[in-house]
XYZ file of C-alpha atoms in Angstrom:
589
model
C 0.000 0.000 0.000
C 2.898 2.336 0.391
C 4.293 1.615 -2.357
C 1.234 2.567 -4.285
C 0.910 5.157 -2.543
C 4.172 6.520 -3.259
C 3.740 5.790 -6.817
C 0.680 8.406 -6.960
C 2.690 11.072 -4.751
C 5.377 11.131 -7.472
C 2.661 11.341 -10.277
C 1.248 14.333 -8.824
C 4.034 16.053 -8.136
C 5.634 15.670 -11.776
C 2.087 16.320 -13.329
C 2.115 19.427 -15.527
C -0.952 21.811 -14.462
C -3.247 21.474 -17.119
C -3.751 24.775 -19.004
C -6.776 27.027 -17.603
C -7.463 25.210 -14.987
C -7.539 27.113 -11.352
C -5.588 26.814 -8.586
C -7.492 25.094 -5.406
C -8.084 28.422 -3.265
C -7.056 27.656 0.640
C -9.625 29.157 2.981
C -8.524 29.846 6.931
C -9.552 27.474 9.225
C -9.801 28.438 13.517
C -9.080 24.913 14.296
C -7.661 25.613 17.665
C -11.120 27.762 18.467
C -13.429 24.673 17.282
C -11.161 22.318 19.190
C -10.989 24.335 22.278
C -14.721 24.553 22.925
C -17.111 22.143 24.041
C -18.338 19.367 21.228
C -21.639 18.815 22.587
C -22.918 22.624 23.930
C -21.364 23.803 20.152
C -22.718 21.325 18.217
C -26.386 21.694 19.388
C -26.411 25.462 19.291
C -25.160 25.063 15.412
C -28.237 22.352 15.038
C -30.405 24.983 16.912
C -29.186 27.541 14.260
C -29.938 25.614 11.136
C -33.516 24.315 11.769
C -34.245 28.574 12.060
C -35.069 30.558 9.184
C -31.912 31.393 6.875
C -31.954 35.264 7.046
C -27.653 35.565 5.577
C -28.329 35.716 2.319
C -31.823 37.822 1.652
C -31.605 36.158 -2.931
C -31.315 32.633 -1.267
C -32.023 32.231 2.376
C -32.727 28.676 1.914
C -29.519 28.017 0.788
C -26.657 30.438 2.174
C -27.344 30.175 5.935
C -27.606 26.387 6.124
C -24.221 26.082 4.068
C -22.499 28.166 6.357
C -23.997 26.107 9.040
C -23.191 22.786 8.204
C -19.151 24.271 7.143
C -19.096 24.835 10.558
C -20.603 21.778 12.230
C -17.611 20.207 9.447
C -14.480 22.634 11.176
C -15.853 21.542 14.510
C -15.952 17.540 13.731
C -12.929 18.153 12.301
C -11.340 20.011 14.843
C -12.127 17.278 17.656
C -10.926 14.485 15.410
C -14.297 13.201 14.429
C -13.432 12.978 10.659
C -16.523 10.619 9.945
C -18.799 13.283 10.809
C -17.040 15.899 9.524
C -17.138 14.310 6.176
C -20.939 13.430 6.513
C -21.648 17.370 7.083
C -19.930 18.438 4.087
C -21.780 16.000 2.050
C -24.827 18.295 3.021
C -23.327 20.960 0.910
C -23.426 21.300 -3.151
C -19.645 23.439 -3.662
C -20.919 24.515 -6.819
C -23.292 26.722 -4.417
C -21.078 28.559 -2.483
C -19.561 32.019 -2.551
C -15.709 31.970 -2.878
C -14.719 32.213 0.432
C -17.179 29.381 1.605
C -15.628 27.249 -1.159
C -11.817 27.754 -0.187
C -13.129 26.828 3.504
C -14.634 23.757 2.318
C -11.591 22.891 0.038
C -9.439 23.428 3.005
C -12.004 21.466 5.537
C -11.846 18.812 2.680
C -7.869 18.689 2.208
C -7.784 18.226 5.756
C -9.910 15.121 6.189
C -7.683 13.373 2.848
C -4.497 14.705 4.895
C -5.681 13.066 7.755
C -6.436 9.663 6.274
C -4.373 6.973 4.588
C -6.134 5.777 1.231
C -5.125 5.566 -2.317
C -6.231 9.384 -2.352
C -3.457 10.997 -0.190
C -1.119 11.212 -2.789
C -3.306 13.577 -4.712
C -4.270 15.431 -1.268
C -0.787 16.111 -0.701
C -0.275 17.171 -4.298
C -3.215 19.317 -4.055
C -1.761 20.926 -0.461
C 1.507 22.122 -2.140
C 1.695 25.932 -0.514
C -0.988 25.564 1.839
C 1.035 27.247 4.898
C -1.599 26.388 7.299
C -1.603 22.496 6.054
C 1.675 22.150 6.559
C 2.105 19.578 9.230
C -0.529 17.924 8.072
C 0.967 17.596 4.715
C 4.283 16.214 5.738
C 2.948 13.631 8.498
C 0.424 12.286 5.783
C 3.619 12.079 3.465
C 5.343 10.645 6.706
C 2.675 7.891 6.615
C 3.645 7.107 2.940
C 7.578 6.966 3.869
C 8.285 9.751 1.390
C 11.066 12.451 1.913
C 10.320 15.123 4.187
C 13.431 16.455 5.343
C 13.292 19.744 3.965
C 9.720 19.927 4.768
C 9.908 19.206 8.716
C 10.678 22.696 10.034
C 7.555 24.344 8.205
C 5.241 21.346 9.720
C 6.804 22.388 13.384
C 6.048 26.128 12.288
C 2.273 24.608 11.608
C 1.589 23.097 14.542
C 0.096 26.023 16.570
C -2.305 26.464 14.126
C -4.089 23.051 13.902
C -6.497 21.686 17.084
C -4.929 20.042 19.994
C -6.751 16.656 18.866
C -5.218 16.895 15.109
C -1.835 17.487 16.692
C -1.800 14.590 19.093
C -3.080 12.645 16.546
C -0.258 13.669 13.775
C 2.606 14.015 16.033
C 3.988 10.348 16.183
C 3.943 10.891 12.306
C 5.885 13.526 12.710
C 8.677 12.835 15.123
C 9.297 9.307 13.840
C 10.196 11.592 10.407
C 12.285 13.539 11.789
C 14.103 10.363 13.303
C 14.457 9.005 9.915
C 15.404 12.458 8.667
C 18.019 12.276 11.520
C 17.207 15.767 11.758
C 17.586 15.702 15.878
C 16.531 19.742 16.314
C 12.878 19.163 15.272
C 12.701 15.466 16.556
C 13.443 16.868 20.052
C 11.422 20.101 19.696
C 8.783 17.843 18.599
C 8.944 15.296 21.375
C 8.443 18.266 23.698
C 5.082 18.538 22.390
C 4.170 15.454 23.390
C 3.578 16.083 26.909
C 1.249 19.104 26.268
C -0.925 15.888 25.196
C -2.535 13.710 28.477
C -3.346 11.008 25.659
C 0.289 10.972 23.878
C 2.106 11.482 27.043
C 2.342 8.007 28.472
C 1.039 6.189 25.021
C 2.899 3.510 23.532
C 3.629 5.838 20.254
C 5.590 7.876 22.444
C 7.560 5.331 24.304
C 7.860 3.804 20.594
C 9.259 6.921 19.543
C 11.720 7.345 21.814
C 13.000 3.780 21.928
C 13.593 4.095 18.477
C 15.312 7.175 19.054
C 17.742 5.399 21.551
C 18.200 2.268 18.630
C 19.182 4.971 16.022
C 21.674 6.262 18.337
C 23.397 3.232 19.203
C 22.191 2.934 23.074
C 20.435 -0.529 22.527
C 19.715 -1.775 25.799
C 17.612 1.921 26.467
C 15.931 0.866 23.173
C 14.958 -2.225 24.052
C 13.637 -1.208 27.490
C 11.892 0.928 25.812
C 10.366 -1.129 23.175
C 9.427 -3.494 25.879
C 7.554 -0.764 28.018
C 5.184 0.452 24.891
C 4.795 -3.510 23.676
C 2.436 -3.803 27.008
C -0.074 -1.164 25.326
C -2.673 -2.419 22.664
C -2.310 0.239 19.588
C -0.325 -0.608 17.221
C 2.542 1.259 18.523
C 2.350 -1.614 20.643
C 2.696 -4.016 18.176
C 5.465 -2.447 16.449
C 6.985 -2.497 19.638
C 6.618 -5.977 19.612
C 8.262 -6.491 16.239
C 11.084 -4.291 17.018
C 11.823 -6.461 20.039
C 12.399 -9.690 17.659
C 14.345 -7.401 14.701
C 16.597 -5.849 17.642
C 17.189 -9.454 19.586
C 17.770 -11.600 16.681
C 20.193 -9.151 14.934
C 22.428 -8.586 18.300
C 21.949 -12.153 19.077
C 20.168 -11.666 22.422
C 16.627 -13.264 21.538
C 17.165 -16.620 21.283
C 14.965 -17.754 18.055
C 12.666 -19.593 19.734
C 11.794 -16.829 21.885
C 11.100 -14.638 18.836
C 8.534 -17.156 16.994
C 7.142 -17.359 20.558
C 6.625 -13.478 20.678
C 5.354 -13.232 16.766
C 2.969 -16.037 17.738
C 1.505 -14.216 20.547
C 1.483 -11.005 18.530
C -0.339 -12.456 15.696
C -4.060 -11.744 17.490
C -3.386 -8.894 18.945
C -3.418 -6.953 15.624
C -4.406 -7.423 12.614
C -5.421 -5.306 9.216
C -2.854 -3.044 8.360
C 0.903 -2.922 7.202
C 2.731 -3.311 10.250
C 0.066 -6.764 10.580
C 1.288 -7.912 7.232
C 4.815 -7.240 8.449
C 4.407 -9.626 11.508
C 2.936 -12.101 9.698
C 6.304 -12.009 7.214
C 8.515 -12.176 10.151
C 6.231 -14.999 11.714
C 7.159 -17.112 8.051
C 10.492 -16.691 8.065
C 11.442 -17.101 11.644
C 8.721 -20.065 12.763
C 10.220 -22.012 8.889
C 13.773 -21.587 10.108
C 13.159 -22.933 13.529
C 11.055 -25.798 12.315
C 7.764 -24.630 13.536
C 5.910 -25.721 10.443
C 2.485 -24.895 11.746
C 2.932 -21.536 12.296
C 5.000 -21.240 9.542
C 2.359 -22.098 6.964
C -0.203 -20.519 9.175
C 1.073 -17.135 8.417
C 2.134 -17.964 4.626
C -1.297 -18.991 4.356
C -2.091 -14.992 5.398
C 0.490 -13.540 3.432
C -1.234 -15.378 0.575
C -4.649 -14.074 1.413
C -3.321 -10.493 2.165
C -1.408 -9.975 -0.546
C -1.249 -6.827 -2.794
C -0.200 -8.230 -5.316
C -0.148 -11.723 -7.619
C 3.425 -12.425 -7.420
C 3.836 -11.559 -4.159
C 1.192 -14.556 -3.116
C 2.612 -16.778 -4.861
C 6.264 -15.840 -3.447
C 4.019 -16.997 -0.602
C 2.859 -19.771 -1.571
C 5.880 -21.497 -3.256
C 7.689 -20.932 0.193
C 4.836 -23.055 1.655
C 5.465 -25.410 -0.180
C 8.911 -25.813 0.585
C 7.788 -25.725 4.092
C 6.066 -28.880 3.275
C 8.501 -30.394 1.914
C 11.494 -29.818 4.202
C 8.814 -31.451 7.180
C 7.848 -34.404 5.121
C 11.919 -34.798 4.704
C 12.386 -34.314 8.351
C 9.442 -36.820 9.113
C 10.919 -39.225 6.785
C 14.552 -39.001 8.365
C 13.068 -39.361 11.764
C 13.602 -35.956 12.817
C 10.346 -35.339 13.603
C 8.365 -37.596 16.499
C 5.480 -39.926 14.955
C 2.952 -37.745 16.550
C 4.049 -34.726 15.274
C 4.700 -36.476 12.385
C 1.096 -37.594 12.197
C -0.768 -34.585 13.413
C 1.413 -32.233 10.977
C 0.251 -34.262 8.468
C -3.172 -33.898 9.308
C -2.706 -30.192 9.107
C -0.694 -30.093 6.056
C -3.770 -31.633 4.405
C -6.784 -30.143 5.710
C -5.497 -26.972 4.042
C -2.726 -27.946 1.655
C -3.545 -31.224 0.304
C -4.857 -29.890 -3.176
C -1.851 -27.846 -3.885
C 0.403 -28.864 -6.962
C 2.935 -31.285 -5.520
C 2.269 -31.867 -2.112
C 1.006 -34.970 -2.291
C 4.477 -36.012 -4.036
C 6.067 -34.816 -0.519
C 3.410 -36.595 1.876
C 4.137 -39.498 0.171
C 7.093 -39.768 2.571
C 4.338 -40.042 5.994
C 3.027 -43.982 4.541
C 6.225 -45.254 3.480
C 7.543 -44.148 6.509
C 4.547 -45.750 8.281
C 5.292 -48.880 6.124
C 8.868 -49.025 6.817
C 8.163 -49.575 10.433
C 5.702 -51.990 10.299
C 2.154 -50.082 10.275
C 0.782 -51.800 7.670
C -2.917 -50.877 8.441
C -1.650 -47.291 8.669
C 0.191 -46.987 5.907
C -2.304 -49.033 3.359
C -5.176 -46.259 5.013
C -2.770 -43.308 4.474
C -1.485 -44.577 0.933
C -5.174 -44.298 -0.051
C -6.223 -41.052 1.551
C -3.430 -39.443 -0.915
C -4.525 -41.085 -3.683
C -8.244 -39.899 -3.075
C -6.639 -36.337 -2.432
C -4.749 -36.175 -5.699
C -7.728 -37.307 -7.392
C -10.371 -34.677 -6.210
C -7.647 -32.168 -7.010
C -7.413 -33.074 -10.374
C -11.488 -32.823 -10.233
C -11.504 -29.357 -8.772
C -8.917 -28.071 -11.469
C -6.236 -27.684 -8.498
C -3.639 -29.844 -10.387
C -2.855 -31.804 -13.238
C -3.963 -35.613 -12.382
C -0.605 -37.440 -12.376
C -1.147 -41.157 -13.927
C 2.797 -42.267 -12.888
C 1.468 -40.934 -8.963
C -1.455 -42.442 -8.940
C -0.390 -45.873 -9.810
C 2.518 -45.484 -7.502
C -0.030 -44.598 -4.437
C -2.054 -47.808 -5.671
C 1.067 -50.210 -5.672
C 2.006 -48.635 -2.614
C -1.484 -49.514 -0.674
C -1.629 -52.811 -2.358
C 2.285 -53.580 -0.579
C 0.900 -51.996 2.585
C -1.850 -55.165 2.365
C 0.089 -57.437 1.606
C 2.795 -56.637 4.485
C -0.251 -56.966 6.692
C -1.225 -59.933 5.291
C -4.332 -58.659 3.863
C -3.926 -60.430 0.504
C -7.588 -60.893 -0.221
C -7.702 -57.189 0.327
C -4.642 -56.523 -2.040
C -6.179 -58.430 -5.166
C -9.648 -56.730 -4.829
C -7.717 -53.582 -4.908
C -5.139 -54.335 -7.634
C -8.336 -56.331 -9.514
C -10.285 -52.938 -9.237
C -8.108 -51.064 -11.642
C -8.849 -53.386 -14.427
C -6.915 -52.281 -18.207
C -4.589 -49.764 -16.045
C -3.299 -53.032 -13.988
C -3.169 -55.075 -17.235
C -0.978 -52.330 -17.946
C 1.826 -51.605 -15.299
C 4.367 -54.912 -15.078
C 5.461 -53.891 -11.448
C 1.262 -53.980 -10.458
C 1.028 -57.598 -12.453
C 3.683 -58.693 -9.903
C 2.280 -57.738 -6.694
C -1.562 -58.941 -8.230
C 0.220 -62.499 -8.306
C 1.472 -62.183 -5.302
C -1.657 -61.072 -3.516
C -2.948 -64.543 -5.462
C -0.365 -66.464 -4.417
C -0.758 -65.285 -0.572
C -4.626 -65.012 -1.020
C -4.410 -69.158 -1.987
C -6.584 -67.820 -4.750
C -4.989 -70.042 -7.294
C -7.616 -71.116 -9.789
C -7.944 -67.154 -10.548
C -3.594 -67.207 -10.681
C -4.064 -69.783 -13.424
C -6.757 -67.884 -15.656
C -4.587 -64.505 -15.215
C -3.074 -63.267 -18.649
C 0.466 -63.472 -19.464
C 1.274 -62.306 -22.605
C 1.602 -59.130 -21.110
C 3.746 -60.249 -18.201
C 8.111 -59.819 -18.187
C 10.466 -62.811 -17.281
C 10.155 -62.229 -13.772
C 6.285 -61.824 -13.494
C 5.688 -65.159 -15.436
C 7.816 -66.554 -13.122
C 6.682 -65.529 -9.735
C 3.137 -66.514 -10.826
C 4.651 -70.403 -12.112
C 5.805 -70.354 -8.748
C 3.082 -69.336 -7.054
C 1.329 -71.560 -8.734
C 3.452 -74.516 -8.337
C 3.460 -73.823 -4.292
C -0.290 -73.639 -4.354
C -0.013 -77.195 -5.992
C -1.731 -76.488 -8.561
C 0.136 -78.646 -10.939
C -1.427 -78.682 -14.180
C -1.313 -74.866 -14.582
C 2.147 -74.761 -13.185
C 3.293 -76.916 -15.589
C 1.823 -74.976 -18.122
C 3.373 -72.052 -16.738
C 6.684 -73.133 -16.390
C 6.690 -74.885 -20.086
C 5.740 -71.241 -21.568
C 8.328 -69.572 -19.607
C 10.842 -72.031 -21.124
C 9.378 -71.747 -24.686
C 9.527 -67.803 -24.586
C 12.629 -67.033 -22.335
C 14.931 -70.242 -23.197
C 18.676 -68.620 -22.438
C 17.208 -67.557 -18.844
C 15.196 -70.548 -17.687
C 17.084 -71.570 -14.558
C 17.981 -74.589 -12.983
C 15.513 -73.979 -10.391
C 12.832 -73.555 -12.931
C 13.961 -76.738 -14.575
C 13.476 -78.327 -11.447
C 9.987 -77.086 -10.855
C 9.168 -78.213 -14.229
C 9.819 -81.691 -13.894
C 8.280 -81.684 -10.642
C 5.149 -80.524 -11.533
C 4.938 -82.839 -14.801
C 6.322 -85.811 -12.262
C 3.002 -84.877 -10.557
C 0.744 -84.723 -13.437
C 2.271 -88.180 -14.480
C 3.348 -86.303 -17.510
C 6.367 -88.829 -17.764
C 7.616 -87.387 -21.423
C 8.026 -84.263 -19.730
C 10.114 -85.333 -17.183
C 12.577 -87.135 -19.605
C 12.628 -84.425 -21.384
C 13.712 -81.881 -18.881
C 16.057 -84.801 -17.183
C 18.054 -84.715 -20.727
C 17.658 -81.259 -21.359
C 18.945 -79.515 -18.095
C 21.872 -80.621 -16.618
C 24.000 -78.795 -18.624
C 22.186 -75.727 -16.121
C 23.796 -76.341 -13.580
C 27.349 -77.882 -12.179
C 26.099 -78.492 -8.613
C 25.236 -81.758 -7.123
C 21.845 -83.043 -7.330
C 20.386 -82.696 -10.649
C 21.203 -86.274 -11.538
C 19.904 -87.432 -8.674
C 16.753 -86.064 -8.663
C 16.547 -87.017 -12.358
C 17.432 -90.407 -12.146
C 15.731 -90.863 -8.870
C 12.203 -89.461 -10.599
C 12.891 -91.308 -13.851
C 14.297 -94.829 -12.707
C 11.408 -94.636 -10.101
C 8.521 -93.202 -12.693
C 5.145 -94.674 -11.834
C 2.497 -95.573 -13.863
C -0.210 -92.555 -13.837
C -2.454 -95.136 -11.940
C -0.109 -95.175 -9.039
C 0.631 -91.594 -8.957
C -0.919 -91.317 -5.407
C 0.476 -94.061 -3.897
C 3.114 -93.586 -0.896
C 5.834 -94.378 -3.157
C 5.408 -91.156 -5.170
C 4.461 -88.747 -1.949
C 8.113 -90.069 -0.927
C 9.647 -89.435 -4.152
C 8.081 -85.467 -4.568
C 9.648 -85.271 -0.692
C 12.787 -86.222 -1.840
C 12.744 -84.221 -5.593
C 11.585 -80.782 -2.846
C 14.602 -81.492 -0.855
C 16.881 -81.622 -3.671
C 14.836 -78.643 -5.179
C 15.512 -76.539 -2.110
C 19.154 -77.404 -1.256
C 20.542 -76.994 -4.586
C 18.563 -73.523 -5.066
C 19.650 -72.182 -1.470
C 23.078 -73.000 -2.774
C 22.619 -71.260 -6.204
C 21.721 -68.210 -4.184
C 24.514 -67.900 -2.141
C 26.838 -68.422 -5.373
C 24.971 -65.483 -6.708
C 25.047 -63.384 -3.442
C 28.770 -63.406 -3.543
């Protein structure tokens, strides 16, 4: 708002006067006689006066006495530092009815009330009060407020000061001396500051012990200045809560705040004002401070109002961009176990309630499941796993962010591992089942859908699943799932594709499996063929053995259930398992 403000200062001033147009006339105001004198007696003789016949003007009675009238009622509102009312009274009067020194009364009267506020209009009051001896102070604490250049300017605004109300000049003052402070002109600042006790309202008031704390900071006594600063941060104005903010500025930068003390005090600050600059200002120091100490609740609490606040586009999402490296810093924390479970947990909560749909934040959150997962919280992490899918999907529904088919899937395989780890395999295949083509689709989904099968025992629906689309290692898990399932027909079906399609990497093991399962189908041809086709896998001791053993001892298919074959498959699974457990360790080193 300042800046803005600024902005339209500078235009007027450079402005050209347009040709023929007149120069604002400035009429004399008696603000010290309407401030002196009592509001209520005044203001009902002046009411008394215009509900009596107009006799001023003998052309237009109706209309000369009443203006005068209500001009007054204005210089008296004005003078007592009612500016609402002051402004409603002159909004009972058409200018373009008035004599000319009535109208430079009510242009000064006007002038006043702009001086006195703080809108997107001051710049062109203070344009428009450019020679206006008797607006003087007025004019430089209003361009005070706006944090323009007043040095040269300050001794005519002391020179002004007798002529303005006592209730203007308290209420300007502050403006004034904290100019001449930044003007470092130290003459006015301490002629001013004697003013200040000619005012029962200023001469306690947290502006003043404000004032003078800062005075102390500028020159160089600190621990005055931050006595001070502490004395006017017990008021409620929002001296007060610049008070408060200088506290935290001064302790962090001479090291004598310890940082957690500071978030503490902008945290506590926060509610006690609100709606203005010096809020806005808090709320930036609240970000910055509560992010570098970790405090990621407050931290995106007040990003979240800087957002919201925000004069402008880029500055909101400056804001918001900085929340979400917030997020992601605590989901990195979390993940690294730098952050307790609870907090963990409940941060998480928070992060989502009013975060969740943001672009990327359910890439960082991510990080809360598998965590969860990692240590065993299956149930947990499966829940969480889906709440972030469900979350990145109404995003994408509400036009927050892109859906994301790569995260989506991931969150999916993610829940189904959670399910499985908890040994909720039927669970697992209804979810991986439920996602129909886009399973069919992803290999590493295939994989864990045959292994929820396998665990689930669900083998007849592990036989009829496709595998055209599967890799090498997918067929093979789900031949031996099937094969430990004992479902023999289909794992010898399995196991004979997966040596048609991937000869040069069917493994002993494999081999083995094959020949057990057609052993067990009494598919005899089948095992002769594998006994002559395989040894050449594998140099370890064994192969023959189980080879010979199955094909010396081959029963008729009649006698396939008889005790002599249960102790043959015994035998052909020991061999199986010693000579793979061997294979692996070869491998492993």
């Amino acid at each position: 708002m300042r800046i803005l403000c600024s902005i339209l200062v500078v235009s007027w001033l450079l402005a050209a006067p347009v040709a023929g147009q007149p120069a604002i006339a400035f009429g004399d105001l008696n603000l010290p006689k309407w401030g002196a004198r009592d509001l209520l007696i005044e203001r009902r003789a002046l009411m008394v006066a215009l509900s009596a016949p107009a006799v001023a003007d003998q052309e237009q009675p109706e209309k000369a006495a009443p203006a005068g009238i209500y001009l007054d009622l204005a210089e008296l509102h004005l003078a007592q530092m009612l500016r609402a009312e002051a402004s409603d009274y002159l909004l009972a009067i058409k200018p373009e009815e008035l004599d000319a020194p009535s109208l430079a009364r009510y242009h000064s009267i006007r002038l006043s009330l702009d001086l006195l506020g703080y809108d997107a209009d001051l710049g062109s009051a203070i344009a428009q009060s450019e020679g206006w001896s008797q607006g003087a102070a007025l004019r430089v604490a209003a361009m005070a407020r706006m944090d323009s250049d007043v040095a040269n300017e300050l001794p005519a605004a002391v020179a002004g000061l007798p002529t303005l109300s006592n209730a203007i000049a308290a209420a300007i003052l502050p403006d004034l001396l904290e100019a001449a402070l930044a003007a470092d002109n130290w003459d006015a600042a301490k002629e001013l500051a004697s003013y200040f006790s000619d005012h029962p309202e200023l001469r306690d008031s947290a502006a003043y012990r404000f004032l003078l704390a800062r005075a102390s900071e500028l020159s160089g006594d600190l621990l005055t200045a931050f006595d001070g600063y502490a004395e006017a941060a017990q008021g409620r104005d929002v001296y007060a809560h610049r008070a408060r903010l200088a506290i935290v500025e001064l302790g962090l930068r001479t090291e004598t705040l310890p940082l957690q003390d500071a978030v503490a005090l902008l945290k506590a600050a926060r509610w006690s004002w609100s709606g203005d600059a010096f809020a806005k200002q808090g709320t930036a120091l609240l970000a910055q401070y509560a992010a570098e100490l970790g405090d990621m609740q407050a931290a995106l609490w007040a990003l979240q109002r800087v957002m919201t606040t925000a004069d402008a586009p880029a500055e909101a999402e400056q804001a918001r961009q900085h929340a979400l490296s917030v997020i992601s810093d605590f989901y990195r924390a979390g993940a690294a176990g730098d952050v307790s479970l609870d907090a963990f947990l409940d941060g998480h909560a928070a992060i989502m309630t009013r975060w969740g749909l943001e672009e990327g934040v359910v890439e960082s959150a991510f990080a809360l499941p598998q965590s969860l997962l990692d240590t065993g919280m299956t149930a947990l992490a499966a829940r969480e796993f889906q709440g972030l899918r469900a979350v990145a999907e109404r995003a994408d529904s509400m036009g927050q962010s892109v859906l994301d088919p790569a995260l989506i899937n991931r969150l999916r395989r993610s829940e189904a591992e959670a399910l499985l780890a908890g040994g909720q395999a039927d669970a697992a295949v209804d979810l991986l089942i439920s996602f129909g083509d886009q399973q069919e689709a992803d290999p590493q989904m295939k994989r864990l859908l045959i292994q929820a099968l396998s665990k689930a025992g669900r083998s007849d629906e592990l036989a009829e699943l496709r595998v055209l689309a599967l890799d090498i290692d997918s067929r093979r898990g789900r031949a031996v799932a099937l094969y430990e399932s004992g479902n023999w027909s289909a794992a010898q079906q399995a196991l004979d594709g997966l040596w048609k399609t991937y000869p040069a990497q069917f493994t002993f093991a494999d081999a083995t499996r094959l020949t057990l399962a057609a052993y067990q189908m009494g598919d005899m041809d089948t095992v002769r063929r594998t006994a002559t086709a395989f040894p050449s896998l594998t140099d370890l001791p064994g192969w023959e053995e189980l080879a010979t053993g199955l094909l010396e001892g081959a029963p008729d298919a009649a006698l396939l259930s008889t005790e002599m074959m249960r102790l043959s498959m015994d035998n052909a699974d020991r061999v199986l398992n010693t000579v793979t457990e061997v294979r692996e360790g070869l491998v492993d080193q």
